Amino acid sequence: MPVYSFALKIGGVDVTTYGVIVSDLPNNWDAPAISYPEVQIPGRRGTVRTSAKRQYAPTDYVVKGNLIGTSPSDFESKRDALHLATLGDAVLIGGNQTARQRTGSVTSIQYPQLYPSAAQAPILITVHCEDPIAYATSATTVTGSSGSDLACAVGSEDSFPVVTATSPTSPLVITYKNHAGTTIATATITFPGSPATIVVDMLLQRVTAAGVRHDEYLTAGDFFALSPVDAVGGSPTVRISSGSASIVYTQAFR
């Protein structure tokens, strides 16, 4: 039977520093609820979806553990330090996927009961994740030359890449394809001169040329995400029409 470990970091510090031993994260594997933008149209039953963009409900994750002190006074000191630390961001790392994490904030700390010595107590810590998606703890980087379909492995949720073209020529066309080679989206960047780099940030939806922002250089197409829908049977790909490519993104998991 597999043994799973769980970790909670607050402000970048593991809670073991405050005497908390994490024993369980019972809803670690729960997927957040999905919804879509929708409107009610008079005279029609139900609602109508206005976008295919998925939205996720904020999710509360409950961390179970024990707060352990060496004495009643040490217990109180550790408790005070923990409560002060919870003003920072909380990072949850759970199960056997230690390279994934969720980020949120501590909204509740409860002590169901004190042990007889009053130096230890079971503890329940609730972490509220406005964005309940789990992200890889390190970014993925894919590099290659122009004219090549560069495979980009994704998780179970959309990832938004930063595409950098070094020594490109205008117009620069960025092409996104599914695993079967079908074009899903393109972005055409038209620019004057010969900038050393063109950087297209798909999440922030901005274009920079040699470090200067020029969103107006996007003259056709649109920004896109790397989608697991396009990865069934393989990996989606990104191609640039000139220069050398660097594609940086963080894998995401629902």
mmCIF file of C-alpha atoms in Angstrom:
data_model
loop_
_atom_site.group_PDB
_atom_site.id
_atom_site.type_symbol
_atom_site.label_atom_id
_atom_site.label_comp_id
_atom_site.label_asym_id
_atom_site.label_seq_id
_atom_site.Cartn_x
_atom_site.Cartn_y
_atom_site.Cartn_z
ATOM 1 C CA MET A 1 0.000 0.000 0.000
ATOM 2 C CA PRO A 2 1.511 3.373 -0.970
ATOM 3 C CA VAL A 3 2.500 5.837 1.716
ATOM 4 C CA TYR A 4 1.847 9.488 0.949
ATOM 5 C CA SER A 5 3.528 12.492 2.511
ATOM 6 C CA PHE A 6 2.198 16.007 2.765
ATOM 7 C CA ALA A 7 3.891 19.336 3.325
ATOM 8 C CA LEU A 8 2.722 22.846 4.112
ATOM 9 C CA LYS A 9 4.938 25.885 3.694
ATOM 10 C CA ILE A 10 3.976 29.321 4.942
ATOM 11 C CA GLY A 11 5.959 32.270 3.697
ATOM 12 C CA GLY A 12 8.399 29.789 2.182
ATOM 13 C CA VAL A 13 9.047 28.085 5.540
ATOM 14 C CA ASP A 14 7.995 24.492 6.233
ATOM 15 C CA VAL A 15 5.581 24.376 9.173
ATOM 16 C CA THR A 16 7.774 21.782 10.872
ATOM 17 C CA THR A 17 9.811 24.841 11.864
ATOM 18 C CA TYR A 18 6.859 25.837 14.069
ATOM 19 C CA GLY A 19 6.446 22.377 15.550
ATOM 20 C CA VAL A 20 3.653 21.268 13.203
ATOM 21 C CA ILE A 21 3.805 17.701 11.941
ATOM 22 C CA VAL A 22 1.466 17.317 8.959
ATOM 23 C CA SER A 23 -0.306 13.977 8.909
ATOM 24 C CA ASP A 24 -2.944 14.288 6.198
ATOM 25 C CA LEU A 25 -4.417 16.451 3.470
ATOM 26 C CA PRO A 26 -7.685 14.590 2.946
ATOM 27 C CA ASN A 27 -9.016 16.534 -0.034
ATOM 28 C CA ASN A 28 -5.691 16.797 -1.823
ATOM 29 C CA TRP A 29 -6.975 14.845 -4.824
ATOM 30 C CA ASP A 30 -10.321 16.630 -5.112
ATOM 31 C CA ALA A 31 -10.732 18.451 -8.408
ATOM 32 C CA PRO A 32 -12.099 21.999 -8.173
ATOM 33 C CA ALA A 33 -15.599 22.655 -9.465
ATOM 34 C CA ILE A 34 -15.834 23.891 -13.049
ATOM 35 C CA SER A 35 -18.240 26.510 -14.353
ATOM 36 C CA TYR A 36 -18.630 28.515 -17.567
ATOM 37 C CA PRO A 37 -19.838 32.082 -18.179
ATOM 38 C CA GLU A 38 -23.541 31.968 -18.915
ATOM 39 C CA VAL A 39 -26.555 34.253 -19.248
ATOM 40 C CA GLN A 40 -30.283 33.892 -19.023
ATOM 41 C CA ILE A 41 -32.155 34.674 -22.239
ATOM 42 C CA PRO A 42 -35.778 35.748 -21.749
ATOM 43 C CA GLY A 43 -38.241 33.226 -23.066
ATOM 44 C CA ARG A 44 -35.785 30.330 -23.019
ATOM 45 C CA ARG A 45 -35.400 27.587 -20.488
ATOM 46 C CA GLY A 46 -32.166 27.497 -18.562
ATOM 47 C CA THR A 47 -29.134 29.553 -19.511
ATOM 48 C CA VAL A 48 -26.804 29.869 -22.494
ATOM 49 C CA ARG A 49 -23.042 29.443 -22.269
ATOM 50 C CA THR A 50 -21.282 32.589 -23.488
ATOM 51 C CA SER A 51 -17.724 31.254 -23.543
ATOM 52 C CA ALA A 52 -15.888 27.946 -23.671
ATOM 53 C CA LYS A 53 -13.334 29.274 -21.182
ATOM 54 C CA ARG A 54 -13.420 27.210 -18.001
ATOM 55 C CA GLN A 55 -13.700 28.906 -14.628
ATOM 56 C CA TYR A 56 -12.767 27.239 -11.343
ATOM 57 C CA ALA A 57 -14.325 27.733 -7.948
ATOM 58 C CA PRO A 58 -11.961 28.677 -5.106
ATOM 59 C CA THR A 59 -11.269 25.625 -2.959
ATOM 60 C CA ASP A 60 -10.535 25.157 0.739
ATOM 61 C CA TYR A 61 -7.965 22.500 1.628
ATOM 62 C CA VAL A 62 -7.820 21.208 5.191
ATOM 63 C CA VAL A 63 -4.430 20.231 6.590
ATOM 64 C CA LYS A 64 -4.474 17.799 9.509
ATOM 65 C CA GLY A 65 -1.555 17.482 11.879
ATOM 66 C CA ASN A 66 -0.195 18.007 15.371
ATOM 67 C CA LEU A 67 1.431 21.023 16.968
ATOM 68 C CA ILE A 68 4.082 19.704 19.343
ATOM 69 C CA GLY A 69 6.035 21.625 21.960
ATOM 70 C CA THR A 70 8.624 20.455 24.467
ATOM 71 C CA SER A 71 6.631 22.026 27.320
ATOM 72 C CA PRO A 72 3.400 23.979 27.768
ATOM 73 C CA SER A 73 5.285 27.272 27.466
ATOM 74 C CA ASP A 74 7.145 26.064 24.365
ATOM 75 C CA PHE A 75 3.811 24.964 22.896
ATOM 76 C CA GLU A 76 2.443 28.489 23.357
ATOM 77 C CA SER A 77 5.550 30.011 21.798
ATOM 78 C CA LYS A 78 5.307 27.746 18.787
ATOM 79 C CA ARG A 79 1.596 28.490 18.498
ATOM 80 C CA ASP A 80 2.270 32.247 18.531
ATOM 81 C CA ALA A 81 4.981 31.918 15.879
ATOM 82 C CA LEU A 82 2.707 29.808 13.679
ATOM 83 C CA HIS A 83 -0.190 32.258 13.938
ATOM 84 C CA LEU A 84 2.095 35.155 13.032
ATOM 85 C CA ALA A 85 3.552 33.251 10.070
ATOM 86 C CA THR A 86 0.123 32.512 8.611
ATOM 87 C CA LEU A 87 -0.108 36.114 7.443
ATOM 88 C CA GLY A 88 2.070 34.999 4.519
ATOM 89 C CA ASP A 89 1.224 32.868 1.484
ATOM 90 C CA ALA A 90 0.681 29.170 2.104
ATOM 91 C CA VAL A 91 1.944 26.501 -0.274
ATOM 92 C CA LEU A 92 0.512 22.980 -0.255
ATOM 93 C CA ILE A 93 2.498 20.004 -1.518
ATOM 94 C CA GLY A 94 0.642 16.737 -1.259
ATOM 95 C CA GLY A 95 0.677 13.068 -2.047
ATOM 96 C CA ASN A 96 3.262 11.408 -4.233
ATOM 97 C CA GLN A 97 3.472 14.404 -6.595
ATOM 98 C CA THR A 98 6.006 16.462 -4.699
ATOM 99 C CA ALA A 99 6.836 18.552 -7.783
ATOM 100 C CA ARG A 100 3.356 20.137 -7.798
ATOM 101 C CA GLN A 101 1.982 22.776 -5.468
ATOM 102 C CA ARG A 102 -1.046 24.924 -4.768
ATOM 103 C CA THR A 103 -0.800 28.421 -3.325
ATOM 104 C CA GLY A 104 -3.324 30.124 -1.082
ATOM 105 C CA SER A 105 -3.759 31.705 2.323
ATOM 106 C CA VAL A 106 -4.512 30.335 5.776
ATOM 107 C CA THR A 107 -8.056 31.281 6.764
ATOM 108 C CA SER A 108 -8.584 29.083 9.812
ATOM 109 C CA ILE A 109 -6.554 27.346 12.532
ATOM 110 C CA GLN A 110 -8.381 25.054 14.920
ATOM 111 C CA TYR A 111 -7.308 22.910 17.855
ATOM 112 C CA PRO A 112 -10.010 20.264 18.419
ATOM 113 C CA GLN A 113 -8.574 19.342 21.817
ATOM 114 C CA LEU A 114 -5.490 19.697 23.979
ATOM 115 C CA TYR A 115 -3.514 16.712 25.109
ATOM 116 C CA PRO A 116 -3.325 16.249 28.890
ATOM 117 C CA SER A 117 0.147 17.806 29.057
ATOM 118 C CA ALA A 118 -1.035 20.890 27.139
ATOM 119 C CA ALA A 119 2.275 20.681 25.283
ATOM 120 C CA GLN A 120 0.754 19.076 22.175
ATOM 121 C CA ALA A 121 -2.507 19.349 20.284
ATOM 122 C CA PRO A 122 -4.102 18.104 17.088
ATOM 123 C CA ILE A 123 -4.417 20.959 14.643
ATOM 124 C CA LEU A 124 -6.599 21.702 11.605
ATOM 125 C CA ILE A 125 -5.336 24.361 9.206
ATOM 126 C CA THR A 126 -7.594 25.547 6.386
ATOM 127 C CA VAL A 127 -5.893 26.927 3.295
ATOM 128 C CA HIS A 128 -8.093 28.903 0.905
ATOM 129 C CA CYS A 129 -6.873 28.688 -2.703
ATOM 130 C CA GLU A 130 -8.427 31.328 -4.908
ATOM 131 C CA ASP A 131 -6.702 29.569 -7.801
ATOM 132 C CA PRO A 132 -7.125 25.864 -6.974
ATOM 133 C CA ILE A 133 -4.961 24.606 -9.849
ATOM 134 C CA ALA A 134 -1.752 22.794 -8.884
ATOM 135 C CA TYR A 135 1.345 24.038 -10.680
ATOM 136 C CA ALA A 136 4.708 22.403 -11.237
ATOM 137 C CA THR A 137 7.347 23.705 -8.845
ATOM 138 C CA SER A 138 9.702 24.395 -11.749
ATOM 139 C CA ALA A 139 9.135 25.683 -15.268
ATOM 140 C CA THR A 140 9.479 23.628 -18.438
ATOM 141 C CA THR A 141 11.721 25.006 -21.183
ATOM 142 C CA VAL A 142 11.586 23.789 -24.787
ATOM 143 C CA THR A 143 14.117 25.094 -27.326
ATOM 144 C CA GLY A 144 14.660 24.575 -31.013
ATOM 145 C CA SER A 145 15.080 26.149 -34.417
ATOM 146 C CA SER A 146 12.540 27.814 -36.685
ATOM 147 C CA GLY A 147 10.471 25.621 -38.955
ATOM 148 C CA SER A 148 10.323 22.781 -36.424
ATOM 149 C CA ASP A 149 7.229 21.663 -34.538
ATOM 150 C CA LEU A 150 8.508 21.710 -30.955
ATOM 151 C CA ALA A 151 6.637 19.289 -28.681
ATOM 152 C CA CYS A 152 5.408 20.806 -25.419
ATOM 153 C CA ALA A 153 4.343 18.256 -22.810
ATOM 154 C CA VAL A 154 1.462 19.543 -20.698
ATOM 155 C CA GLY A 155 -0.372 18.518 -17.550
ATOM 156 C CA SER A 156 -4.129 18.111 -17.148
ATOM 157 C CA GLU A 157 -4.876 21.835 -17.372
ATOM 158 C CA ASP A 158 -3.990 24.719 -19.703
ATOM 159 C CA SER A 159 -0.501 26.223 -19.568
ATOM 160 C CA PHE A 160 0.352 29.654 -20.931
ATOM 161 C CA PRO A 161 3.801 29.805 -22.527
ATOM 162 C CA VAL A 162 6.240 32.645 -22.971
ATOM 163 C CA VAL A 163 7.577 32.283 -26.511
ATOM 164 C CA THR A 164 10.910 33.962 -27.261
ATOM 165 C CA ALA A 165 12.242 34.228 -30.806
ATOM 166 C CA THR A 166 15.918 35.207 -31.057
ATOM 167 C CA SER A 167 17.071 36.987 -34.243
ATOM 168 C CA PRO A 168 13.637 36.778 -35.922
ATOM 169 C CA THR A 169 12.562 38.392 -39.176
ATOM 170 C CA SER A 170 9.257 40.144 -39.773
ATOM 171 C CA PRO A 171 6.570 38.934 -39.964
ATOM 172 C CA LEU A 172 7.138 36.345 -37.261
ATOM 173 C CA VAL A 173 4.430 33.689 -37.283
ATOM 174 C CA ILE A 174 3.933 31.530 -34.197
ATOM 175 C CA THR A 175 1.879 28.417 -34.944
ATOM 176 C CA TYR A 176 0.220 26.213 -32.351
ATOM 177 C CA LYS A 177 -0.812 22.687 -33.368
ATOM 178 C CA ASN A 178 -2.402 19.715 -31.669
ATOM 179 C CA HIS A 179 -0.679 16.337 -31.332
ATOM 180 C CA ALA A 180 -1.946 15.280 -34.782
ATOM 181 C CA GLY A 181 -0.401 18.308 -36.497
ATOM 182 C CA THR A 182 -3.614 20.265 -37.021
ATOM 183 C CA THR A 183 -3.186 24.012 -36.636
ATOM 184 C CA ILE A 184 -5.222 25.308 -33.700
ATOM 185 C CA ALA A 185 -4.026 28.920 -33.489
ATOM 186 C CA THR A 186 -1.527 31.366 -34.954
ATOM 187 C CA ALA A 187 -0.087 34.694 -33.873
ATOM 188 C CA THR A 188 1.552 36.981 -36.418
ATOM 189 C CA ILE A 189 4.017 39.545 -35.095
ATOM 190 C CA THR A 190 4.927 42.311 -37.542
ATOM 191 C CA PHE A 191 7.741 44.639 -36.516
ATOM 192 C CA PRO A 192 10.236 47.138 -37.968
ATOM 193 C CA GLY A 193 13.990 46.720 -37.889
ATOM 194 C CA SER A 194 15.871 43.720 -36.532
ATOM 195 C CA PRO A 195 15.296 43.398 -32.789
ATOM 196 C CA ALA A 196 17.457 40.834 -31.029
ATOM 197 C CA THR A 197 14.395 39.174 -29.525
ATOM 198 C CA ILE A 198 10.634 39.099 -29.806
ATOM 199 C CA VAL A 199 8.919 37.833 -26.646
ATOM 200 C CA VAL A 200 5.242 36.890 -26.639
ATOM 201 C CA ASP A 201 3.713 36.268 -23.210
ATOM 202 C CA MET A 202 0.532 34.266 -23.734
ATOM 203 C CA LEU A 203 -0.704 34.705 -20.156
ATOM 204 C CA LEU A 204 -0.161 38.452 -19.793
ATOM 205 C CA GLN A 205 -1.047 38.906 -23.484
ATOM 206 C CA ARG A 206 1.804 41.216 -24.292
ATOM 207 C CA VAL A 207 4.545 41.498 -26.910
ATOM 208 C CA THR A 208 8.012 42.915 -26.312
ATOM 209 C CA ALA A 209 10.726 43.654 -28.872
ATOM 210 C CA ALA A 210 14.276 43.889 -27.506
ATOM 211 C CA GLY A 211 12.756 44.433 -24.050
ATOM 212 C CA VAL A 212 10.316 47.197 -25.066
ATOM 213 C CA ARG A 213 6.590 46.523 -24.988
ATOM 214 C CA HIS A 214 4.830 46.699 -28.361
ATOM 215 C CA ASP A 215 1.445 44.994 -28.191
ATOM 216 C CA GLU A 216 0.563 46.621 -31.508
ATOM 217 C CA TYR A 217 3.020 44.268 -33.238
ATOM 218 C CA LEU A 218 0.411 41.511 -32.984
ATOM 219 C CA THR A 219 -1.237 42.079 -36.359
ATOM 220 C CA ALA A 220 -3.099 38.802 -36.904
ATOM 221 C CA GLY A 221 -4.229 35.820 -34.909
ATOM 222 C CA ASP A 222 -4.280 35.816 -31.145
ATOM 223 C CA PHE A 223 -2.631 34.608 -27.959
ATOM 224 C CA PHE A 224 -3.133 30.933 -27.075
ATOM 225 C CA ALA A 225 -2.720 28.356 -24.331
ATOM 226 C CA LEU A 226 -1.171 24.893 -24.426
ATOM 227 C CA SER A 227 -4.197 22.697 -23.814
ATOM 228 C CA PRO A 228 -4.411 19.081 -22.656
ATOM 229 C CA VAL A 229 -7.353 18.755 -25.046
ATOM 230 C CA ASP A 230 -4.804 19.084 -27.854
ATOM 231 C CA ALA A 231 -2.457 16.579 -26.224
ATOM 232 C CA VAL A 232 -4.610 13.433 -26.350
ATOM 233 C CA GLY A 233 -2.338 10.839 -27.942
ATOM 234 C CA GLY A 234 0.782 13.013 -27.809
ATOM 235 C CA SER A 235 1.923 16.567 -27.131
ATOM 236 C CA PRO A 236 0.842 19.816 -28.751
ATOM 237 C CA THR A 237 3.536 21.705 -30.646
ATOM 238 C CA VAL A 238 4.703 25.278 -31.199
ATOM 239 C CA ARG A 239 6.549 26.457 -34.315
ATOM 240 C CA ILE A 240 8.103 29.817 -35.140
ATOM 241 C CA SER A 241 8.769 30.966 -38.686
ATOM 242 C CA SER A 242 12.215 32.480 -38.117
ATOM 243 C CA GLY A 243 15.003 32.714 -35.573
ATOM 244 C CA SER A 244 15.565 30.286 -32.724
ATOM 245 C CA ALA A 245 12.818 29.476 -30.253
ATOM 246 C CA SER A 246 12.576 29.230 -26.478
ATOM 247 C CA ILE A 247 9.222 28.214 -25.027
ATOM 248 C CA VAL A 248 8.875 28.497 -21.253
ATOM 249 C CA TYR A 249 5.764 27.479 -19.325
ATOM 250 C CA THR A 250 4.622 25.888 -16.087
ATOM 251 C CA GLN A 251 2.715 22.632 -16.269
ATOM 252 C CA ALA A 252 -0.667 22.801 -14.551
ATOM 253 C CA PHE A 253 -2.875 20.109 -13.067
ATOM 254 C CA ARG A 254 -6.522 19.993 -12.023
#
